[in-house]
mmCIF file of C-alpha atoms and ligand atoms in Angstrom:
data_model
loop_
_atom_site.group_PDB
_atom_site.id
_atom_site.type_symbol
_atom_site.label_atom_id
_atom_site.label_comp_id
_atom_site.label_asym_id
_atom_site.label_seq_id
_atom_site.Cartn_x
_atom_site.Cartn_y
_atom_site.Cartn_z
ATOM 1 C CA MET D 1128 0.000 0.000 0.000
ATOM 2 C CA ILE D 1129 1.139 3.536 -0.693
ATOM 3 C CA LEU D 1130 -0.480 5.558 2.073
ATOM 4 C CA LYS D 1131 0.015 9.292 2.415
ATOM 5 C CA PRO D 1132 3.046 9.688 4.727
ATOM 6 C CA GLU D 1133 1.715 13.116 5.783
ATOM 7 C CA ILE D 1134 -1.334 11.297 7.225
ATOM 8 C CA GLU D 1135 0.502 8.203 8.503
ATOM 9 C CA VAL D 1136 2.645 10.394 10.708
ATOM 10 C CA TYR D 1137 -0.465 11.212 12.767
ATOM 11 C CA PHE D 1138 -1.699 7.617 12.978
ATOM 12 C CA GLU D 1139 -1.443 7.315 16.779
ATOM 13 C CA GLU D 1140 -3.333 10.586 17.213
ATOM 14 C CA LEU D 1141 -5.957 9.483 14.672
ATOM 15 C CA LYS D 1142 -6.444 6.215 16.530
ATOM 16 C CA SER D 1143 -7.059 8.066 19.774
ATOM 17 C CA ILE D 1144 -9.566 10.379 18.033
ATOM 18 C CA ARG D 1145 -11.380 7.351 16.669
ATOM 19 C CA GLN D 1146 -11.384 5.605 20.032
ATOM 20 C CA HIS D 1147 -12.708 8.733 21.732
ATOM 21 C CA LEU D 1148 -15.568 8.937 19.210
ATOM 22 C CA HIS D 1149 -16.199 5.222 19.667
ATOM 23 C CA SER D 1150 -16.541 5.609 23.426
ATOM 24 C CA CYS D 1151 -19.275 8.287 23.244
ATOM 25 C CA PRO D 1152 -21.686 7.300 20.473
ATOM 26 C CA GLU D 1153 -24.626 9.505 19.509
ATOM 27 C CA VAL D 1154 -27.657 8.250 17.609
ATOM 28 C CA GLY D 1155 -29.726 9.591 14.730
ATOM 29 C CA LEU D 1156 -29.911 13.352 14.277
ATOM 30 C CA GLU D 1157 -28.710 13.987 17.845
ATOM 31 C CA THR D 1158 -25.007 14.262 17.104
ATOM 32 C CA SER D 1159 -24.348 17.625 18.770
ATOM 33 C CA GLU D 1160 -21.467 16.455 20.996
ATOM 34 C CA THR D 1161 -19.757 14.754 18.056
ATOM 35 C CA VAL D 1162 -20.150 17.947 16.029
ATOM 36 C CA ALA D 1163 -18.684 20.014 18.894
ATOM 37 C CA PHE D 1164 -15.684 17.655 19.013
ATOM 38 C CA ILE D 1165 -15.185 17.914 15.234
ATOM 39 C CA LYS D 1166 -15.402 21.723 15.383
ATOM 40 C CA GLY D 1167 -12.624 21.692 17.998
ATOM 41 C CA LYS D 1168 -10.415 19.623 15.682
ATOM 42 C CA LEU D 1169 -11.193 21.785 12.630
ATOM 43 C CA ASP D 1170 -10.328 24.881 14.693
ATOM 44 C CA GLU D 1171 -6.954 23.258 15.485
ATOM 45 C CA PHE D 1172 -6.382 22.625 11.778
ATOM 46 C CA GLY D 1173 -7.512 26.148 10.822
ATOM 47 C CA VAL D 1174 -10.407 24.838 8.717
ATOM 48 C CA GLY D 1175 -13.652 26.870 8.540
ATOM 49 C CA TYR D 1176 -17.111 25.335 8.749
ATOM 50 C CA GLU D 1177 -20.831 25.991 8.910
ATOM 51 C CA ASP D 1178 -23.749 24.116 10.444
ATOM 52 C CA ILE D 1179 -26.052 22.417 7.960
ATOM 53 C CA GLY D 1180 -29.071 20.105 8.117
ATOM 54 C CA VAL D 1181 -29.767 18.881 11.635
ATOM 55 C CA ASN D 1182 -26.545 18.521 13.615
ATOM 56 C CA SER D 1183 -24.505 18.038 10.453
ATOM 57 C CA LEU D 1184 -21.435 20.100 9.678
ATOM 58 C CA LEU D 1185 -19.929 21.384 6.450
ATOM 59 C CA ALA D 1186 -16.222 22.241 6.440
ATOM 60 C CA LYS D 1187 -14.843 24.285 3.571
ATOM 61 C CA ILE D 1188 -11.285 24.532 2.280
ATOM 62 C CA GLU D 1189 -10.435 26.903 -0.553
ATOM 63 C CA GLY D 1190 -7.743 25.980 -3.058
ATOM 64 C CA ARG D 1191 -5.209 28.233 -4.763
ATOM 65 C CA GLY D 1192 -7.538 29.594 -7.410
ATOM 66 C CA ALA D 1193 -10.835 29.134 -9.194
ATOM 67 C CA GLY D 1194 -11.831 25.590 -10.033
ATOM 68 C CA LYS D 1195 -14.275 22.810 -9.387
ATOM 69 C CA THR D 1196 -16.192 22.261 -6.166
ATOM 70 C CA VAL D 1197 -15.634 18.758 -4.842
ATOM 71 C CA ALA D 1198 -17.502 17.434 -1.812
ATOM 72 C CA PHE D 1199 -16.692 14.476 0.425
ATOM 73 C CA ARG D 1200 -19.076 12.985 2.955
ATOM 74 C CA SER D 1201 -18.710 10.963 6.124
ATOM 75 C CA ASP D 1202 -21.490 9.875 8.440
ATOM 76 C CA MET D 1203 -21.262 10.281 12.234
ATOM 77 C CA ASP D 1204 -24.145 8.460 13.900
ATOM 78 C CA ALA D 1205 -24.108 5.276 15.952
ATOM 79 C CA LEU D 1206 -26.751 2.591 16.558
ATOM 80 C CA GLU D 1207 -29.103 1.678 19.367
ATOM 81 C CA THR D 1208 -27.498 -1.614 20.302
ATOM 82 C CA VAL D 1209 -25.509 -2.957 23.227
ATOM 83 C CA GLU D 1210 -21.763 -3.216 22.610
ATOM 84 C CA GLU D 1211 -20.117 -6.530 23.474
ATOM 85 C CA THR D 1212 -16.564 -5.950 22.261
ATOM 86 C CA GLY D 1213 -15.024 -5.588 25.716
ATOM 87 C CA LEU D 1214 -12.559 -3.105 24.215
ATOM 88 C CA PRO D 1215 -10.859 -0.604 26.531
ATOM 89 C CA TYR D 1216 -12.540 2.185 24.565
ATOM 90 C CA GLN D 1217 -15.962 0.540 24.291
ATOM 91 C CA SER D 1218 -19.149 2.591 24.484
ATOM 92 C CA THR D 1219 -19.743 4.396 27.746
ATOM 93 C CA VAL D 1220 -23.421 4.839 26.861
ATOM 94 C CA LYS D 1221 -25.505 1.748 27.599
ATOM 95 C CA GLY D 1222 -27.536 0.631 24.596
ATOM 96 C CA ARG D 1223 -25.606 2.721 22.080
ATOM 97 C CA MET D 1224 -22.708 1.602 19.958
ATOM 98 C CA HIS D 1225 -20.665 2.642 16.952
ATOM 99 C CA ALA D 1226 -21.487 -0.690 15.299
ATOM 100 C CA CYS D 1227 -21.321 0.591 11.706
ATOM 101 C CA GLY D 1228 -17.905 2.261 11.891
ATOM 102 C CA HIS D 1229 -19.119 5.839 11.469
ATOM 103 C CA ASP D 1230 -16.612 6.744 14.221
ATOM 104 C CA GLY D 1231 -13.948 5.599 11.748
ATOM 105 C CA HIS D 1232 -15.526 7.456 8.818
ATOM 106 C CA THR D 1233 -15.551 10.686 10.852
ATOM 107 C CA THR D 1234 -11.896 10.204 11.783
ATOM 108 C CA THR D 1235 -11.025 9.478 8.151
ATOM 109 C CA MET D 1236 -12.560 12.804 7.166
ATOM 110 C CA LEU D 1237 -10.687 14.622 9.939
ATOM 111 C CA ALA D 1238 -7.432 13.065 8.693
ATOM 112 C CA PHE D 1239 -8.295 14.287 5.191
ATOM 113 C CA ALA D 1240 -9.189 17.778 6.501
ATOM 114 C CA ARG D 1241 -5.842 18.090 8.258
ATOM 115 C CA TYR D 1242 -3.979 16.856 5.166
ATOM 116 C CA LEU D 1243 -5.720 19.445 2.971
ATOM 117 C CA ALA D 1244 -5.123 22.240 5.489
ATOM 118 C CA GLU D 1245 -1.410 21.426 5.748
ATOM 119 C CA HIS D 1246 -0.502 20.054 2.316
ATOM 120 C CA GLY D 1247 -3.443 20.578 -0.015
ATOM 121 C CA GLU D 1248 -2.523 21.745 -3.483
ATOM 122 C CA PHE D 1249 -5.632 22.100 -5.570
ATOM 123 C CA GLU D 1250 -7.750 24.615 -7.398
ATOM 124 C CA GLY D 1251 -11.364 25.212 -6.509
ATOM 125 C CA THR D 1252 -13.190 24.377 -3.295
ATOM 126 C CA VAL D 1253 -13.310 21.252 -1.203
ATOM 127 C CA LEU D 1254 -16.342 20.676 1.028
ATOM 128 C CA LEU D 1255 -16.239 18.102 3.805
ATOM 129 C CA LEU D 1256 -19.685 17.047 4.974
ATOM 130 C CA PHE D 1257 -19.958 15.399 8.390
ATOM 131 C CA GLN D 1258 -23.497 14.008 8.297
ATOM 132 C CA SER D 1259 -25.864 12.990 11.078
ATOM 133 C CA GLY D 1260 -28.691 10.471 10.917
ATOM 134 C CA GLU D 1261 -27.526 8.058 8.225
ATOM 135 C CA GLU D 1262 -29.011 5.010 9.968
ATOM 136 C CA GLY D 1263 -32.575 5.592 8.779
ATOM 137 C CA TYR D 1264 -33.077 9.083 10.253
ATOM 138 C CA GLY D 1265 -33.082 11.066 7.012
ATOM 139 C CA GLY D 1266 -29.828 12.916 7.737
ATOM 140 C CA ALA D 1267 -28.902 13.312 4.067
ATOM 141 C CA LEU D 1268 -32.361 14.683 3.204
ATOM 142 C CA LYS D 1269 -32.046 17.264 6.002
ATOM 143 C CA VAL D 1270 -28.770 18.439 4.451
ATOM 144 C CA ILE D 1271 -30.338 18.606 0.982
ATOM 145 C CA GLU D 1272 -33.406 20.432 2.348
ATOM 146 C CA ASP D 1273 -30.995 22.921 3.917
ATOM 147 C CA ASN D 1274 -29.962 23.777 0.333
ATOM 148 C CA LEU D 1275 -26.491 22.237 0.137
ATOM 149 C CA PHE D 1276 -26.813 22.017 -3.645
ATOM 150 C CA GLU D 1277 -28.247 25.531 -3.951
ATOM 151 C CA LYS D 1278 -25.543 27.089 -1.774
ATOM 152 C CA TYR D 1279 -22.755 25.284 -3.610
ATOM 153 C CA SER D 1280 -22.489 24.198 -7.194
ATOM 154 C CA ILE D 1281 -20.992 20.788 -6.426
ATOM 155 C CA ASP D 1282 -19.297 19.177 -9.416
ATOM 156 C CA TYR D 1283 -18.409 15.882 -7.752
ATOM 157 C CA MET D 1284 -19.164 14.188 -4.463
ATOM 158 C CA PHE D 1285 -17.479 11.145 -2.941
ATOM 159 C CA GLY D 1286 -18.071 8.957 0.074
ATOM 160 C CA LEU D 1287 -16.941 5.673 1.558
ATOM 161 C CA HIS D 1288 -17.958 2.892 3.905
ATOM 162 C CA ASN D 1289 -15.759 0.366 5.652
ATOM 163 C CA TRP D 1290 -16.635 -3.176 4.603
ATOM 164 C CA PRO D 1291 -16.019 -6.305 6.688
ATOM 165 C CA GLY D 1292 -15.011 -9.372 4.688
ATOM 166 C CA TYR D 1293 -12.468 -7.523 2.556
ATOM 167 C CA ALA D 1294 -8.805 -7.193 3.505
ATOM 168 C CA GLU D 1295 -7.605 -3.820 4.730
ATOM 169 C CA ASP D 1296 -5.639 -3.328 1.505
ATOM 170 C CA GLN D 1297 -8.698 -3.928 -0.688
ATOM 171 C CA VAL D 1298 -11.045 -1.284 -2.075
ATOM 172 C CA VAL D 1299 -14.313 -2.118 -3.844
ATOM 173 C CA VAL D 1300 -15.693 0.104 -6.602
ATOM 174 C CA HIS D 1301 -18.994 -0.708 -8.288
ATOM 175 C CA PHE D 1302 -19.775 0.274 -11.857
ATOM 176 C CA GLY D 1303 -23.448 1.255 -11.564
ATOM 177 C CA ALA D 1304 -25.415 0.177 -8.508
ATOM 178 C CA CYS D 1305 -23.403 0.017 -5.289
ATOM 179 C CA MET D 1306 -26.197 -0.368 -2.745
ATOM 180 C CA ALA D 1307 -29.886 -1.166 -2.995
ATOM 181 C CA SER D 1308 -32.952 0.987 -2.562
ATOM 182 C CA GLU D 1309 -35.002 0.480 0.567
ATOM 183 C CA ASP D 1310 -38.787 0.847 0.598
ATOM 184 C CA ARG D 1311 -41.244 0.137 3.390
ATOM 185 C CA PHE D 1312 -44.908 -0.749 3.003
ATOM 186 C CA ASP D 1313 -47.956 -1.012 5.263
ATOM 187 C CA LEU D 1314 -51.169 -2.796 4.437
ATOM 188 C CA VAL D 1315 -54.173 -2.394 6.710
ATOM 189 C CA ILE D 1316 -56.806 -5.063 6.075
ATOM 190 C CA ARG D 1317 -60.163 -4.180 7.601
ATOM 191 C CA GLY D 1318 -62.984 -6.695 7.949
ATOM 192 C CA LYS D 1319 -65.820 -6.961 10.487
ATOM 193 C CA SER D 1320 -65.297 -8.515 13.884
ATOM 194 C CA GLY D 1321 -67.455 -11.118 15.569
ATOM 195 C CA HIS D 1322 -67.688 -14.517 17.261
ATOM 196 C CA ALA D 1323 -65.237 -17.125 15.983
ATOM 197 C CA SER D 1324 -68.084 -19.609 15.579
ATOM 198 C CA VAL D 1325 -69.854 -17.535 12.913
ATOM 199 C CA PRO D 1326 -67.288 -16.309 10.364
ATOM 200 C CA HIS D 1327 -70.054 -16.120 7.730
ATOM 201 C CA LEU D 1328 -71.615 -13.273 9.751
ATOM 202 C CA CYS D 1329 -68.262 -11.427 9.993
ATOM 203 C CA VAL D 1330 -65.770 -10.258 7.396
ATOM 204 C CA GLU D 1331 -62.838 -12.455 8.349
ATOM 205 C CA PRO D 1332 -59.474 -10.748 7.505
ATOM 206 C CA PHE D 1333 -56.985 -13.615 7.851
ATOM 207 C CA ALA D 1334 -57.689 -15.393 4.568
ATOM 208 C CA ALA D 1335 -56.894 -12.069 2.873
ATOM 209 C CA VAL D 1336 -53.709 -11.794 4.947
ATOM 210 C CA ALA D 1337 -52.624 -15.269 3.883
ATOM 211 C CA ASP D 1338 -53.233 -14.537 0.200
ATOM 212 C CA PHE D 1339 -51.367 -11.232 0.371
ATOM 213 C CA VAL D 1340 -48.342 -12.806 2.076
ATOM 214 C CA LYS D 1341 -48.298 -15.706 -0.393
ATOM 215 C CA GLY D 1342 -48.918 -13.442 -3.382
ATOM 216 C CA ALA D 1343 -46.086 -11.117 -2.376
ATOM 217 C CA GLN D 1344 -43.684 -14.074 -2.553
ATOM 218 C CA THR D 1345 -44.585 -14.685 -6.187
ATOM 219 C CA ILE D 1346 -43.809 -11.148 -7.422
ATOM 220 C CA ILE D 1347 -40.047 -11.637 -7.633
ATOM 221 C CA PRO D 1348 -39.986 -15.069 -9.330
ATOM 222 C CA ARG D 1349 -42.949 -14.322 -11.646
ATOM 223 C CA ARG D 1350 -42.888 -10.592 -12.411
ATOM 224 C CA ILE D 1351 -39.181 -9.678 -12.139
ATOM 225 C CA SER D 1352 -36.541 -10.856 -14.597
ATOM 226 C CA ALA D 1353 -34.184 -13.521 -13.260
ATOM 227 C CA HIS D 1354 -31.334 -11.145 -14.195
ATOM 228 C CA ASP D 1355 -32.522 -8.433 -11.813
ATOM 229 C CA LYS D 1356 -31.922 -8.277 -8.078
ATOM 230 C CA ALA D 1357 -34.709 -7.664 -5.586
ATOM 231 C CA VAL D 1358 -35.925 -8.791 -2.179
ATOM 232 C CA ILE D 1359 -39.435 -8.530 -0.714
ATOM 233 C CA SER D 1360 -39.709 -9.441 2.966
ATOM 234 C CA ILE D 1361 -42.851 -9.478 5.073
ATOM 235 C CA THR D 1362 -41.572 -8.363 8.462
ATOM 236 C CA GLN D 1363 -44.668 -7.820 10.617
ATOM 237 C CA VAL D 1364 -48.218 -9.159 10.899
ATOM 238 C CA HIS D 1365 -50.343 -7.780 13.730
ATOM 239 C CA GLY D 1366 -53.927 -8.711 14.465
ATOM 240 C CA GLY D 1367 -56.247 -10.432 16.865
ATOM 241 C CA SER D 1368 -56.251 -10.730 20.635
ATOM 242 C CA ALA D 1369 -58.417 -13.686 21.624
ATOM 243 C CA TYR D 1370 -58.998 -17.352 20.693
ATOM 244 C CA ASN D 1371 -62.674 -16.850 20.037
ATOM 245 C CA VAL D 1372 -62.863 -13.427 18.387
ATOM 246 C CA ILE D 1373 -62.470 -12.654 14.696
ATOM 247 C CA PRO D 1374 -60.777 -9.223 14.748
ATOM 248 C CA ASP D 1375 -61.702 -6.149 12.754
ATOM 249 C CA GLU D 1376 -58.259 -5.381 11.477
ATOM 250 C CA VAL D 1377 -54.880 -6.878 10.647
ATOM 251 C CA ILE D 1378 -51.774 -4.889 9.715
ATOM 252 C CA ILE D 1379 -49.023 -6.271 7.512
ATOM 253 C CA ARG D 1380 -45.676 -4.514 7.101
ATOM 254 C CA GLY D 1381 -42.745 -5.272 4.874
ATOM 255 C CA ASN D 1382 -39.506 -4.220 3.286
ATOM 256 C CA VAL D 1383 -38.403 -4.076 -0.359
ATOM 257 C CA ARG D 1384 -34.868 -3.851 -1.758
ATOM 258 C CA THR D 1385 -33.686 -3.629 -5.335
ATOM 259 C CA THR D 1386 -30.833 -2.238 -7.386
ATOM 260 C CA ASP D 1387 -32.954 -1.088 -10.317
ATOM 261 C CA ASP D 1388 -35.395 1.835 -10.483
ATOM 262 C CA ASP D 1389 -37.721 0.083 -12.957
ATOM 263 C CA VAL D 1390 -37.897 -3.006 -10.743
ATOM 264 C CA GLN D 1391 -38.712 -0.738 -7.806
ATOM 265 C CA ASP D 1392 -41.649 0.732 -9.780
ATOM 266 C CA LEU D 1393 -42.865 -2.725 -10.792
ATOM 267 C CA ILE D 1394 -42.772 -4.050 -7.216
ATOM 268 C CA GLU D 1395 -44.688 -1.059 -5.841
ATOM 269 C CA GLU D 1396 -47.315 -1.436 -8.552
ATOM 270 C CA SER D 1397 -47.585 -5.223 -8.076
ATOM 271 C CA LEU D 1398 -48.012 -5.031 -4.295
ATOM 272 C CA GLY D 1399 -50.697 -2.373 -4.771
ATOM 273 C CA LYS D 1400 -52.581 -4.537 -7.281
ATOM 274 C CA LEU D 1401 -52.305 -7.508 -4.957
ATOM 275 C CA ALA D 1402 -53.878 -5.451 -2.156
ATOM 276 C CA ASP D 1403 -56.706 -4.391 -4.519
ATOM 277 C CA GLY D 1404 -57.178 -8.022 -5.561
ATOM 278 C CA ILE D 1405 -57.611 -9.402 -2.060
ATOM 279 C CA ALA D 1406 -59.997 -6.553 -1.213
ATOM 280 C CA GLU D 1407 -62.224 -7.608 -4.091
ATOM 281 C CA MET D 1408 -61.919 -11.308 -3.388
ATOM 282 C CA TYR D 1409 -62.581 -11.235 0.368
ATOM 283 C CA GLN D 1410 -64.742 -8.095 0.604
ATOM 284 C CA VAL D 1411 -62.303 -6.514 3.057
ATOM 285 C CA GLU D 1412 -61.182 -2.888 2.979
ATOM 286 C CA THR D 1413 -57.520 -2.406 2.275
ATOM 287 C CA LEU D 1414 -55.317 0.617 2.837
ATOM 288 C CA PHE D 1415 -51.934 0.176 1.159
ATOM 289 C CA THR D 1416 -49.104 2.693 1.642
ATOM 290 C CA TYR D 1417 -45.681 2.407 0.064
ATOM 291 C CA ASN D 1418 -42.851 4.615 1.346
ATOM 292 C CA ARG D 1419 -39.666 4.961 -0.707
ATOM 293 C CA LYS D 1420 -37.062 5.429 2.005
ATOM 294 C CA HIS D 1421 -33.752 5.316 0.141
ATOM 295 C CA PRO D 1422 -33.112 5.262 -3.603
ATOM 296 C CA VAL D 1423 -30.624 2.938 -5.318
ATOM 297 C CA LEU D 1424 -27.071 4.217 -4.783
ATOM 298 C CA MET D 1425 -25.739 4.572 -8.342
ATOM 299 C CA ASN D 1426 -22.080 5.370 -8.956
ATOM 300 C CA SER D 1427 -21.665 7.650 -11.967
ATOM 301 C CA THR D 1428 -17.873 8.113 -11.956
ATOM 302 C CA PRO D 1429 -16.434 4.757 -10.839
ATOM 303 C CA GLU D 1430 -13.399 5.139 -13.093
ATOM 304 C CA LEU D 1431 -12.173 8.071 -10.974
ATOM 305 C CA ALA D 1432 -12.350 5.895 -7.859
ATOM 306 C CA VAL D 1433 -10.646 2.962 -9.578
ATOM 307 C CA ASN D 1434 -7.705 5.168 -10.616
ATOM 308 C CA ALA D 1435 -7.516 6.833 -7.198
ATOM 309 C CA ALA D 1436 -7.700 3.592 -5.214
ATOM 310 C CA ALA D 1437 -5.167 1.878 -7.495
ATOM 311 C CA ARG D 1438 -2.577 4.477 -6.526
ATOM 312 C CA VAL D 1439 -3.153 3.634 -2.846
ATOM 313 C CA VAL D 1440 -3.711 -0.142 -2.683
ATOM 314 C CA GLY D 1441 -2.449 -1.253 -6.101
ATOM 315 C CA LYS D 1442 -4.538 -2.054 -9.149
ATOM 316 C CA GLU D 1443 -4.848 -5.745 -8.238
ATOM 317 C CA ASN D 1444 -6.521 -4.814 -4.951
ATOM 318 C CA VAL D 1445 -9.222 -2.652 -6.488
ATOM 319 C CA LEU D 1446 -12.197 -4.989 -6.924
ATOM 320 C CA THR D 1447 -14.730 -3.931 -9.563
ATOM 321 C CA GLN D 1448 -16.766 -7.109 -10.067
ATOM 322 C CA GLU D 1449 -18.351 -7.390 -6.618
ATOM 323 C CA LEU D 1450 -22.122 -7.612 -6.277
ATOM 324 C CA PRO D 1451 -23.906 -4.557 -4.864
ATOM 325 C CA ALA D 1452 -25.097 -4.811 -1.263
ATOM 326 C CA MET D 1453 -28.839 -5.194 -0.700
ATOM 327 C CA GLY D 1454 -28.517 -2.846 2.280
ATOM 328 C CA SER D 1455 -29.215 0.838 1.640
ATOM 329 C CA GLU D 1456 -27.308 4.078 2.247
ATOM 330 C CA ASP D 1457 -28.690 7.604 2.323
ATOM 331 C CA TYR D 1458 -25.645 8.818 0.382
ATOM 332 C CA ALA D 1459 -27.795 7.659 -2.568
ATOM 333 C CA PHE D 1460 -29.743 10.951 -2.354
ATOM 334 C CA TYR D 1461 -26.588 12.952 -3.130
ATOM 335 C CA MET D 1462 -25.978 10.849 -6.231
ATOM 336 C CA GLN D 1463 -29.354 12.071 -7.524
ATOM 337 C CA LYS D 1464 -27.998 15.628 -7.285
ATOM 338 C CA THR D 1465 -24.459 15.427 -8.654
ATOM 339 C CA LYS D 1466 -21.825 13.116 -10.137
ATOM 340 C CA GLY D 1467 -19.587 10.925 -8.029
ATOM 341 C CA CYS D 1468 -19.309 7.593 -6.343
ATOM 342 C CA PHE D 1469 -19.180 5.653 -3.101
ATOM 343 C CA VAL D 1470 -16.426 3.155 -2.368
ATOM 344 C CA TRP D 1471 -15.991 0.350 0.138
ATOM 345 C CA VAL D 1472 -12.732 0.118 2.060
ATOM 346 C CA GLY D 1473 -11.838 -3.305 3.509
ATOM 347 C CA ASN D 1474 -12.327 -3.631 7.275
ATOM 348 C CA GLY D 1475 -10.498 -6.973 7.482
ATOM 349 C CA VAL D 1476 -11.364 -10.469 6.284
ATOM 350 C CA ASP D 1477 -12.206 -11.679 9.805
ATOM 351 C CA SER D 1478 -14.054 -8.546 10.953
ATOM 352 C CA PRO D 1479 -17.524 -9.171 12.412
ATOM 353 C CA VAL D 1480 -20.197 -7.770 10.116
ATOM 354 C CA ILE D 1481 -21.436 -4.200 10.573
ATOM 355 C CA HIS D 1482 -24.246 -3.770 13.117
ATOM 356 C CA ASN D 1483 -22.907 -6.784 15.061
ATOM 357 C CA SER D 1484 -22.379 -6.231 18.801
ATOM 358 C CA LYS D 1485 -18.728 -7.379 18.500
ATOM 359 C CA TYR D 1486 -17.888 -5.246 15.442
ATOM 360 C CA ASP D 1487 -15.089 -2.659 15.572
ATOM 361 C CA PHE D 1488 -13.714 -0.290 12.943
ATOM 362 C CA ASN D 1489 -10.259 -1.242 11.630
ATOM 363 C CA ASP D 1490 -8.067 1.839 12.179
ATOM 364 C CA THR D 1491 -5.936 1.097 9.118
ATOM 365 C CA ALA D 1492 -9.004 2.001 7.061
ATOM 366 C CA ILE D 1493 -8.567 5.606 8.289
ATOM 367 C CA LEU D 1494 -5.244 5.735 6.419
ATOM 368 C CA VAL D 1495 -6.533 3.910 3.350
ATOM 369 C CA GLY D 1496 -9.763 5.918 3.167
ATOM 370 C CA SER D 1497 -8.162 9.331 3.610
ATOM 371 C CA SER D 1498 -5.400 8.458 1.116
ATOM 372 C CA VAL D 1499 -8.074 7.410 -1.410
ATOM 373 C CA PHE D 1500 -9.864 10.744 -0.799
ATOM 374 C CA VAL D 1501 -6.609 12.615 -1.500
ATOM 375 C CA GLU D 1502 -6.200 10.693 -4.752
ATOM 376 C CA LEU D 1503 -9.840 11.221 -5.723
ATOM 377 C CA LEU D 1504 -9.295 14.953 -5.436
ATOM 378 C CA ASN D 1505 -6.161 14.590 -7.578
ATOM 379 C CA GLU D 1506 -8.210 12.675 -10.149
ATOM 380 C CA VAL D 1507 -10.783 15.464 -10.353
ATOM 381 C CA MET D 1508 -8.011 18.082 -10.631
ATOM 382 C CA GLN D 1509 -6.728 16.306 -13.752
ATOM 383 C CA LEU D 1510 -10.110 16.473 -15.473
ATOM 384 C CA PRO D 1511 -10.599 19.183 -18.102
HETATM 385 ZN ZN1 ZN U 1771 -25.162 0.980 9.411
HETATM 386 ZN ZN1 ZN U 1772 -22.901 2.682 8.006
#
């Protein structure tokens, strides 16, 4: 690996920053202490910043002259889960844990900020976005609603995530979809309650529930091409409270993932038609709502990331044929606004998976990630 020596020299300090962040995790949009800590570091580096979104922070570094505006993003939030690593720097907040490595992403961005402040040679403007609420709290949307793309004409935007299962000298770049969309649906099925002995005098909702659940399983094998990727999972069924009462209402909830916008449309339409069909068949009322939570994360400039990563980890360690993850990432919203891409940096072959109670961020990824960011900026600087 060819890491930036100007960043490597601070490795011990970076590790202690990361371990500090790890020990005091904040969840969702409530990242005010993390932001205060980052502001302190940026003040040390002489980097200016402004608040944006809800408890997100935008640092700004001007280059030597006019040029492109290039943004980089790291997320900062932790998860509501109990840490079981037993590490000396493990979470001091019961029930909260940096189980997705956003402590490491934040530190990576701080390493990059310091590098740019001390050694940056570029034209244009670099924006460093420290984002709250990635884990399903709409943090990226809050930043967009706060007019990030109106305030700044961003030419390119880049981000990264650590990825367990890959070696620390491996970087993954996807051509096209990198991570799946995530949608959530609710179906309320309303019948008419009554005594269990006389279903013919009630409108019994469970036969409709059974047909909906079964029908939903046939959408992917029968409506979606075998070449496309999608998952539909029924995750909740709620209804009834007694052995001898047919209830009025049952609620079904579920989750949909895909890496293709057209497939996403087709699944939404098919689930809606299925709900209409069971309403007709069983004379129940149905109320179907489909909420598109995260879009597909599409990389539009993977070649820039491939070139940049190759200069850090070597061409043979830049993997471009990996399947996209069926998990989602709110960075996808930024890729609807500008060009760029999102890369995975190896967190170690034996690393527990993200969101696991024994997971920990691999500190080497701070050096790899920030070095890749430096090279990504160099790549953009070479563009006409
Ligand atoms: Zn996560
Ligand atoms: Zn994450």
